[in-house]
Amino acid sequence: MSGTKVVGASVTRTDALEKVTGAAKYTDDVKFGPGMLYAKLLRSPHPHAKIVKIDTSKAEALPGVRAVATGQEFNSYIGLYLLDRTLYAFDKVRYVGEPVAGVAADTEDIAEEACKLIEVEYEELPAVFDPEYALDPQAPIIHEKLGEYEYAPFIFPQAGTNISNYFKVRKGDPENAFKECACVIEEEFYVPHLQHTPLEPHVAVAKYDHSGFCTLWTSSQSPFAQRNLLAKALKMPYNKLRVIVPYLGGGFGCKAGVSIEACVIPLAMKASPRPVKLRMTREEEFFCTFVRQGLKAKVKIGVNDEGKILAMENTYYWDAGAYTEYGVNITRASGYSSTGPYNVPNVKADAYCCYTNHPVGGPMRGFGMPEIHWAIEQVIDIICRKTGMDPVAFRAKNALQGGDITVTGGVMHDTGLQKCILKAAEDLGWDKPKHEAKPGKRVGRGIAAMWKAPAMPPDASSGAILKFNEDATVNLLVSGMELGQGTHTVMAQIAAEVLGIAYETVRVHTPDTDYSPYEWQTVASRLTWSMGNAVKMAAEDARTQILKLASDHWDCAPDNLDIIDGYVIHKGDPSKTQSLKHMVIYGLTNKDGLLKGGPIIGRGNFIPPDVSALDKETGQGPKSVVHFTTGAQAVEIEVDEETGVIDIKKVASCYDVGKAINPMNVVCQTIGGIYMGLSTGLFEQLQLRKGNPANNSLADYITATVMDMPEEIFPSFVEVPQVDGPFGARGVGEHTMVPTAPALANAVYDALGVRIKSMPVTAEKILCELKVQRLESQTV
Amino acid sequence: MKHTITLNVNGQKYTVDVEPQEKLLDVLRDKLDITSPKKGCEMGECGACTVIMNGKAVNSCLVLAVESQDAVITTVEALHADGKLHPLQQAFIDAGAVQCGFCTPGMIMSAKALLDTNPTPTEMEIKEAIAGNFCRCTGYKPIVDAIQSAAAVMKKEGA
Ligand code: FES
Ligand code: FES
């Protein structure tokens, strides 16, 4: 779209000043006075056990203890897509770390001491730690009542099993198609559990006053989902639960839905009216909030002798953990995206959401896509190596294009995927000779493509309220969270563009459910598109009101008017200009001398217009999701043959963002995504030993540091407009980490000829594979 | 047993009663309402709580409050005290080095401690100076760029 002024400009973030001066407030920075209590949770030491008895009497008797809560009192079910979780553990515990009881006390030390005084008698049960084993008829059942749980209509739990969602795709005739293939590759891949590790650990404060009104301050990506799920579980009227969320110190998915809030409100109810604060230690953060699910993937791809993909048969076993209230939808997303971004006429896909006795799997940046692309993009690389086809040309050839039929039978919208693949390759220098490696090192290049749709229910909607002030500055009320991605800036730009005012004059607020309009959740990279549409509507609504006032004032048609730099102007009569100041509150007199107007308040609401259900047996339907953001990333590495240590030299990436509302923000998201992709690809893994976390500290959970970042990064984007997006925009926050890890693994293969199928690509694994390679070459 | 300590934070003198095991980070946040140093781990592993104490960048979650008797402490709040942004703050804004912002105050204090003693650091020296500061959002590159350009600006201003 041309002719925009501030949309498309790399303006400074609206929140930057607050953040560099220390003025920005996060939940833990809010003060609650001397009456505040501190909460601690007693957690299950067992991965799977019956709770035989809980005795809290000694804890209650400890001086300074003000409330103790357990599942005996607070056992209502809660969940986003499947209500399989209780506020506190009730009859059973299903993972190490599950909250069994909570204490609120005058100090943290007293609360901790009191937790130790709670006596719990357990009867240990056999546990499940492998998702494929979870499906075995011999495996212990983790949720006996699965058949009785409430669930969303697009989730398919299998009562009497450990499968809480089963998503199937049956398209074309893969069995016969494989027979026609010149090359068929089938491989198995593994992705471990991760933890999002936002720098700000989860923290929540609840206050329940004597009138039964509850306020929750929490570090959440989802104030309205919090209110929805918690009010329902606690049987509160929605307008008696108020959720306030200040700035977030990162989330990456682990602060979506509800987690620790379910434990703090019961304590606040019992300690009423004193506020109760529950803050995760870093150790707890690693396994007691959401983690990224593990995945075992079996991927089979067949191509004909022209290098065209004819068929795929993919099975995804999600290690979804003890509760899958949120994770069931990751399974669904992996099903409807199961082919990756390719045109595949024949598909069989089975995605299983498997209960295990692992920590609770939840959404993480990419929502299943980094995991399945880890497998798909490596199998494609194997095919290219085997058949001698160029990995870039192969991907470009098979890339989905506008008008192609997707895996779920819908028509793909226009997309710049092919351009992205070629651009990332070009920026990396794919066709140029590799630089000379230092002695003992090898240079390798790899590429991977991706797609991802916002995964959400069909009714995930957005609201926006735009209020003018006397000086024509604006307060924009929305409830999408600013968690670092820059959404406040983007919303200010959209509003300013429509209203003809400076974006700096638009202040975007962090939400308070009592005053801010509804927003489903800040997840799925959906805000630019969904909330952006609502903000655009709100601004257009305000603009229409303003132009109507001015046209009545001047007695002319509104079509002749425009708003430029804060002034209403008449396009045909330069003598007519009217500052927005004053008039946006106090109105204007019309030709009859009557005062018209009043405070200008714009409203906007948006709901996805045309998503339809998919058939339960085939996964087919006209439109599975709102849209897909596509892209690609290429990586060049140098790897040491003796140590297996990888040095990332160059990363080039390109995504189709539809329209970059703020190009600098897109670049920043891309660099951050590359970092997270490399970190998860090279190092990250939450080690679980029989369900017990073994590396739950920042010292032991290895992440990429400033030293591991590539010397050169080439972030770029293309803009094939999203027809129903604001100014043509679609989201790009999560996507930027999706192809990184498989591109890296492909580069390792290019350098050394070894294939690492289990994430992360550690030096140890490389050395081990090199040894195998040497032994094999000796025996030949 | 409580101790009474006197410390200088951002140019102001404070006298506070502290417990023997109390951490400087908690004194700053809870008793003085200086909340820019953040709690990311309380184990000295993330750098979110970094402040400058007697000229050195320290993890305030590891400093016992009693050790800060008579100490001169600077947090990011002081850099903007006269209403003008410090070159580091401006550079962080311009380079896109701020996303969620939770690491930012600590990151800026580590960078300031570096530039105070080494006004022309190499890229490697910058990386080493912030190696203890965890950032999960930015990918670090914009932060390194920001510190480099702040150093250049400060050199020019000082010259
Ligand atoms: S909170 Fe001090 S280093 Fe993390
Ligand atoms: S900006 Fe979020 S942790 Fe650095």
Coordinates of C-alpha atoms in Angstrom, one line a residue, chain A residues 374 377-378 381 385 391 395 428 430 434 442-448 633-639 646-650 678 739-756 761 766:
Chain A
W374 CA 12.7 -29.7 12.6
E377 CA 12.9 -29.7 6.7
Q378 CA 15.5 -32.3 7.4
D381 CA 17.3 -32.0 2.9
R385 CA 21.2 -34.9 -1.0
P391 CA 17.8 -27.6 -1.6
R395 CA 11.9 -25.8 -1.9
L428 CA 23.5 -15.9 2.3
W430 CA 24.1 -19.7 -1.6
K434 CA 32.2 -21.1 0.3
R442 CA 34.5 -27.3 7.8
V443 CA 32.1 -24.8 6.3
G444 CA 28.5 -25.8 5.8
R445 CA 25.3 -24.2 4.6
G446 CA 21.7 -25.1 5.2
I447 CA 18.3 -23.7 4.4
A448 CA 14.8 -24.3 5.8
Q633 CA 16.1 -18.9 6.7
A634 CA 19.6 -19.9 5.5
V635 CA 22.5 -20.5 7.8
E636 CA 26.3 -20.7 7.2
I637 CA 28.4 -22.3 9.9
E638 CA 32.0 -23.3 10.5
V639 CA 32.3 -26.5 12.6
I646 CA 29.7 -24.9 15.8
D647 CA 30.5 -21.3 15.0
I648 CA 27.5 -19.6 13.3
K649 CA 28.9 -17.3 10.6
K650 CA 25.9 -16.0 8.8
L678 CA 19.9 -20.8 17.5
P739 CA 13.2 -22.6 10.5
T740 CA 16.5 -21.8 12.4
A741 CA 17.1 -25.2 14.0
P742 CA 16.5 -27.3 10.9
A743 CA 18.5 -24.9 8.7
L744 CA 21.3 -25.3 11.3
A745 CA 21.1 -29.1 11.2
N746 CA 21.1 -29.1 7.4
A747 CA 24.3 -26.9 7.5
V748 CA 26.0 -29.4 9.9
Y749 CA 25.2 -32.2 7.4
D750 CA 26.6 -30.0 4.6
A751 CA 29.8 -29.5 6.5
L752 CA 30.4 -33.0 7.9
G753 CA 28.0 -35.4 6.4
V754 CA 26.4 -36.2 9.7
R755 CA 22.7 -35.9 10.4
I756 CA 21.6 -34.9 13.9
V761 CA 22.6 -30.0 17.8
I766 CA 28.3 -34.2 16.4

